């Protein structure tokens, strides 16, 4: 499982011209799910995301977590994070999980993040053509792969 985490002062996602979700201060997260991912990946990543100290304290040092700043989350499923570009110029998405695996994993990640955060999070819609807007605060962008946790 791969996540691209962007610290945001605001973010939103539109589907067919209508805002599906929007957040203020928090994290806009792109989530890539692959066939080999498990609930352990979800558990580890959600704890890492919620406790990641990337918000500034009173001295402007990145020392506060999402919980510390009462931040929000916008979670967007994005299979293209698992693109393989080693061969040729057309990306291959063979590692990306098929919908029968990815949708339940995405829903489990939503539920886990909501439980960890203690409130509802914003989401996109799996498989939809989405328009994501973001004001990246900092900018701060971090990529985490659950397969590299050791």
PDB file of C-alpha atoms in Angstrom:
ATOM      1  CA  UNK A   1       0.000   0.000   0.000  1.00  0.00           C
ATOM      2  CA  UNK A   2       1.349   3.372  -0.994  1.00  0.00           C
ATOM      3  CA  UNK A   3       0.199   6.753   0.243  1.00  0.00           C
ATOM      4  CA  UNK A   4       1.135  10.210  -0.942  1.00  0.00           C
ATOM      5  CA  UNK A   5       0.413  12.567   1.954  1.00  0.00           C
ATOM      6  CA  UNK A   6       0.158  16.289   1.360  1.00  0.00           C
ATOM      7  CA  UNK A   7      -0.250  18.765   4.191  1.00  0.00           C
ATOM      8  CA  UNK A   8      -3.116  21.008   3.143  1.00  0.00           C
ATOM      9  CA  UNK A   9      -4.643  24.277   4.217  1.00  0.00           C
ATOM     10  CA  UNK A  10      -7.623  23.233   2.080  1.00  0.00           C
ATOM     11  CA  UNK A  11      -8.516  20.450  -0.359  1.00  0.00           C
ATOM     12  CA  UNK A  12     -11.574  19.207  -2.206  1.00  0.00           C
ATOM     13  CA  UNK A  13     -12.714  16.607  -4.689  1.00  0.00           C
ATOM     14  CA  UNK A  14     -15.358  17.107  -7.369  1.00  0.00           C
ATOM     15  CA  UNK A  15     -17.196  14.406  -9.255  1.00  0.00           C
ATOM     16  CA  UNK A  16     -19.216  15.452 -12.323  1.00  0.00           C
ATOM     17  CA  UNK A  17     -18.800  19.092 -11.334  1.00  0.00           C
ATOM     18  CA  UNK A  18     -20.194  18.659  -7.807  1.00  0.00           C
ATOM     19  CA  UNK A  19     -18.084  18.838  -4.639  1.00  0.00           C
ATOM     20  CA  UNK A  20     -18.090  15.374  -3.058  1.00  0.00           C
ATOM     21  CA  UNK A  21     -15.833  16.269  -0.095  1.00  0.00           C
ATOM     22  CA  UNK A  22     -13.765  19.175   1.138  1.00  0.00           C
ATOM     23  CA  UNK A  23     -11.489  19.838   4.099  1.00  0.00           C
ATOM     24  CA  UNK A  24      -9.695  22.729   5.744  1.00  0.00           C
ATOM     25  CA  UNK A  25      -6.398  22.211   7.602  1.00  0.00           C
ATOM     26  CA  UNK A  26      -5.316  18.611   7.388  1.00  0.00           C
ATOM     27  CA  UNK A  27      -4.012  15.957   5.030  1.00  0.00           C
ATOM     28  CA  UNK A  28      -4.960  15.156   1.463  1.00  0.00           C
ATOM     29  CA  UNK A  29      -3.987  11.536   0.943  1.00  0.00           C
ATOM     30  CA  UNK A  30      -3.731   9.565  -2.291  1.00  0.00           C
ATOM     31  CA  UNK A  31      -3.996   5.821  -1.594  1.00  0.00           C
ATOM     32  CA  UNK A  32      -2.710   3.071  -3.885  1.00  0.00           C
ATOM     33  CA  UNK A  33      -3.754  -0.486  -3.066  1.00  0.00           C
ATOM     34  CA  UNK A  34      -2.014  -3.533  -4.509  1.00  0.00           C
ATOM     35  CA  UNK A  35      -3.024  -7.199  -4.571  1.00  0.00           C
ATOM     36  CA  UNK A  36      -0.587  -8.151  -1.773  1.00  0.00           C
ATOM     37  CA  UNK A  37      -1.900  -5.577   0.747  1.00  0.00           C
ATOM     38  CA  UNK A  38      -3.468  -6.750   3.990  1.00  0.00           C
ATOM     39  CA  UNK A  39      -5.340  -5.371   6.996  1.00  0.00           C
ATOM     40  CA  UNK A  40      -1.959  -5.164   8.735  1.00  0.00           C
ATOM     41  CA  UNK A  41      -0.871  -2.634   6.097  1.00  0.00           C
ATOM     42  CA  UNK A  42      -4.007  -0.596   6.822  1.00  0.00           C
ATOM     43  CA  UNK A  43      -3.449  -0.709  10.576  1.00  0.00           C
ATOM     44  CA  UNK A  44       0.221   0.282  10.333  1.00  0.00           C
ATOM     45  CA  UNK A  45      -0.370   3.051   7.778  1.00  0.00           C
ATOM     46  CA  UNK A  46      -3.364   4.583   9.566  1.00  0.00           C
ATOM     47  CA  UNK A  47      -1.396   4.863  12.825  1.00  0.00           C
ATOM     48  CA  UNK A  48       1.561   6.345  10.936  1.00  0.00           C
ATOM     49  CA  UNK A  49      -0.676   8.882   9.144  1.00  0.00           C
ATOM     50  CA  UNK A  50      -2.552  10.011  12.263  1.00  0.00           C
ATOM     51  CA  UNK A  51       0.631  10.397  14.345  1.00  0.00           C
ATOM     52  CA  UNK A  52       2.956  11.817  11.672  1.00  0.00           C
ATOM     53  CA  UNK A  53       4.382  15.044  13.100  1.00  0.00           C
ATOM     54  CA  UNK A  54       4.305  17.338  10.082  1.00  0.00           C
ATOM     55  CA  UNK A  55       2.361  20.335  11.389  1.00  0.00           C
ATOM     56  CA  UNK A  56       4.217  23.340  12.832  1.00  0.00           C
ATOM     57  CA  UNK A  57       4.349  24.060  16.552  1.00  0.00           C
ATOM     58  CA  UNK A  58       4.614  27.552  18.085  1.00  0.00           C
ATOM     59  CA  UNK A  59       8.280  27.693  16.973  1.00  0.00           C
ATOM     60  CA  UNK A  60       7.425  26.742  13.372  1.00  0.00           C
ATOM     61  CA  UNK A  61       9.046  23.315  13.830  1.00  0.00           C
ATOM     62  CA  UNK A  62       7.172  20.337  12.335  1.00  0.00           C
ATOM     63  CA  UNK A  63       6.325  18.782  15.662  1.00  0.00           C
ATOM     64  CA  UNK A  64       2.533  18.346  15.749  1.00  0.00           C
ATOM     65  CA  UNK A  65       0.340  15.548  14.460  1.00  0.00           C
ATOM     66  CA  UNK A  66      -3.058  15.641  12.815  1.00  0.00           C
ATOM     67  CA  UNK A  67      -4.589  14.953  16.236  1.00  0.00           C
ATOM     68  CA  UNK A  68      -2.667  17.849  17.809  1.00  0.00           C
ATOM     69  CA  UNK A  69      -4.047  20.353  15.280  1.00  0.00           C
ATOM     70  CA  UNK A  70      -7.549  18.824  15.127  1.00  0.00           C
ATOM     71  CA  UNK A  71      -6.960  18.346  11.391  1.00  0.00           C
ATOM     72  CA  UNK A  72      -9.064  16.685   8.742  1.00  0.00           C
ATOM     73  CA  UNK A  73      -8.402  14.042   6.102  1.00  0.00           C
ATOM     74  CA  UNK A  74      -9.382  13.821   2.447  1.00  0.00           C
ATOM     75  CA  UNK A  75      -8.663  10.266   1.221  1.00  0.00           C
ATOM     76  CA  UNK A  76      -8.605   9.550  -2.511  1.00  0.00           C
ATOM     77  CA  UNK A  77      -8.126   6.078  -3.992  1.00  0.00           C
ATOM     78  CA  UNK A  78      -5.560   6.173  -6.816  1.00  0.00           C
ATOM     79  CA  UNK A  79      -4.505   2.944  -8.518  1.00  0.00           C
ATOM     80  CA  UNK A  80      -1.962   4.791 -10.697  1.00  0.00           C
ATOM     81  CA  UNK A  81       0.404   4.985  -7.703  1.00  0.00           C
ATOM     82  CA  UNK A  82       1.306   1.379  -8.538  1.00  0.00           C
ATOM     83  CA  UNK A  83       2.273   2.175 -12.137  1.00  0.00           C
ATOM     84  CA  UNK A  84       5.282   0.308 -13.453  1.00  0.00           C
ATOM     85  CA  UNK A  85       7.257   2.381 -15.940  1.00  0.00           C
ATOM     86  CA  UNK A  86      10.294   0.120 -16.327  1.00  0.00           C
ATOM     87  CA  UNK A  87       9.374  -1.111 -19.781  1.00  0.00           C
ATOM     88  CA  UNK A  88       8.257   1.171 -22.604  1.00  0.00           C
ATOM     89  CA  UNK A  89       6.393   4.440 -22.231  1.00  0.00           C
ATOM     90  CA  UNK A  90       2.925   3.193 -21.366  1.00  0.00           C
ATOM     91  CA  UNK A  91       2.580   2.506 -17.620  1.00  0.00           C
ATOM     92  CA  UNK A  92       1.474  -0.933 -16.523  1.00  0.00           C
ATOM     93  CA  UNK A  93      -0.896  -1.226 -13.573  1.00  0.00           C
ATOM     94  CA  UNK A  94      -0.561  -4.971 -13.084  1.00  0.00           C
ATOM     95  CA  UNK A  95       0.337  -4.577  -9.370  1.00  0.00           C
ATOM     96  CA  UNK A  96      -2.732  -2.463  -8.611  1.00  0.00           C
ATOM     97  CA  UNK A  97      -5.494  -4.399  -6.874  1.00  0.00           C
ATOM     98  CA  UNK A  98      -8.634  -5.189  -8.854  1.00  0.00           C
ATOM     99  CA  UNK A  99     -11.879  -3.606  -7.593  1.00  0.00           C
ATOM    100  CA  UNK A 100     -13.057  -6.775  -5.807  1.00  0.00           C
ATOM    101  CA  UNK A 101     -10.012  -6.482  -3.524  1.00  0.00           C
ATOM    102  CA  UNK A 102      -9.380  -2.729  -3.641  1.00  0.00           C
ATOM    103  CA  UNK A 103     -12.886  -1.483  -2.775  1.00  0.00           C
ATOM    104  CA  UNK A 104     -13.175  -3.399   0.541  1.00  0.00           C
ATOM    105  CA  UNK A 105      -9.594  -2.370   1.427  1.00  0.00           C
ATOM    106  CA  UNK A 106     -10.378   1.286   0.638  1.00  0.00           C
ATOM    107  CA  UNK A 107     -13.526   1.107   2.777  1.00  0.00           C
ATOM    108  CA  UNK A 108     -11.550  -0.518   5.598  1.00  0.00           C
ATOM    109  CA  UNK A 109      -8.935   2.259   5.407  1.00  0.00           C
ATOM    110  CA  UNK A 110     -11.702   4.875   5.639  1.00  0.00           C
ATOM    111  CA  UNK A 111     -13.198   3.177   8.709  1.00  0.00           C
ATOM    112  CA  UNK A 112      -9.792   2.735  10.354  1.00  0.00           C
ATOM    113  CA  UNK A 113      -8.757   6.360   9.796  1.00  0.00           C
ATOM    114  CA  UNK A 114     -12.112   7.583  11.119  1.00  0.00           C
ATOM    115  CA  UNK A 115     -11.715   5.449  14.241  1.00  0.00           C
ATOM    116  CA  UNK A 116      -8.123   6.663  14.789  1.00  0.00           C
ATOM    117  CA  UNK A 117      -9.026  10.310  14.136  1.00  0.00           C
ATOM    118  CA  UNK A 118     -12.294  10.202  16.077  1.00  0.00           C
ATOM    119  CA  UNK A 119     -14.338  11.832  13.316  1.00  0.00           C
ATOM    120  CA  UNK A 120     -15.527  11.339   9.742  1.00  0.00           C
ATOM    121  CA  UNK A 121     -13.094  11.916   6.905  1.00  0.00           C
ATOM    122  CA  UNK A 122     -13.664  13.208   3.390  1.00  0.00           C
ATOM    123  CA  UNK A 123     -13.378  10.766   0.522  1.00  0.00           C
ATOM    124  CA  UNK A 124     -13.517  10.500  -3.208  1.00  0.00           C
ATOM    125  CA  UNK A 125     -15.447   7.790  -5.011  1.00  0.00           C
ATOM    126  CA  UNK A 126     -13.682   4.612  -6.020  1.00  0.00           C
ATOM    127  CA  UNK A 127     -13.295   4.391  -9.801  1.00  0.00           C
ATOM    128  CA  UNK A 128     -14.852   7.800 -10.511  1.00  0.00           C
ATOM    129  CA  UNK A 129     -13.298  10.503 -12.666  1.00  0.00           C
ATOM    130  CA  UNK A 130     -12.382  12.979  -9.935  1.00  0.00           C
ATOM    131  CA  UNK A 131     -11.050  16.519  -9.976  1.00  0.00           C
ATOM    132  CA  UNK A 132      -8.912  17.035  -6.876  1.00  0.00           C
ATOM    133  CA  UNK A 133      -7.950  20.532  -5.727  1.00  0.00           C
ATOM    134  CA  UNK A 134      -5.364  21.236  -3.087  1.00  0.00           C
ATOM    135  CA  UNK A 135      -3.514  24.073  -1.455  1.00  0.00           C
ATOM    136  CA  UNK A 136      -0.365  22.240  -0.353  1.00  0.00           C
ATOM    137  CA  UNK A 137       0.776  23.926   2.855  1.00  0.00           C
ATOM    138  CA  UNK A 138       4.547  24.258   3.064  1.00  0.00           C
ATOM    139  CA  UNK A 139       4.708  22.540   0.632  1.00  0.00           C
ATOM    140  CA  UNK A 140       4.892  19.294   2.558  1.00  0.00           C
ATOM    141  CA  UNK A 141       4.547  16.029   0.611  1.00  0.00           C
ATOM    142  CA  UNK A 142       5.516  12.615   1.981  1.00  0.00           C
ATOM    143  CA  UNK A 143       5.352   9.204   0.309  1.00  0.00           C
ATOM    144  CA  UNK A 144       5.023   6.097   2.471  1.00  0.00           C
ATOM    145  CA  UNK A 145       5.037   2.494   1.245  1.00  0.00           C
ATOM    146  CA  UNK A 146       3.790  -0.036   3.807  1.00  0.00           C
ATOM    147  CA  UNK A 147       6.148  -2.613   2.274  1.00  0.00           C
ATOM    148  CA  UNK A 148       9.102  -0.526   3.548  1.00  0.00           C
ATOM    149  CA  UNK A 149       8.115  -0.391   7.203  1.00  0.00           C
ATOM    150  CA  UNK A 150      11.094  -2.342   8.496  1.00  0.00           C
TER     151      UNK A 150
END
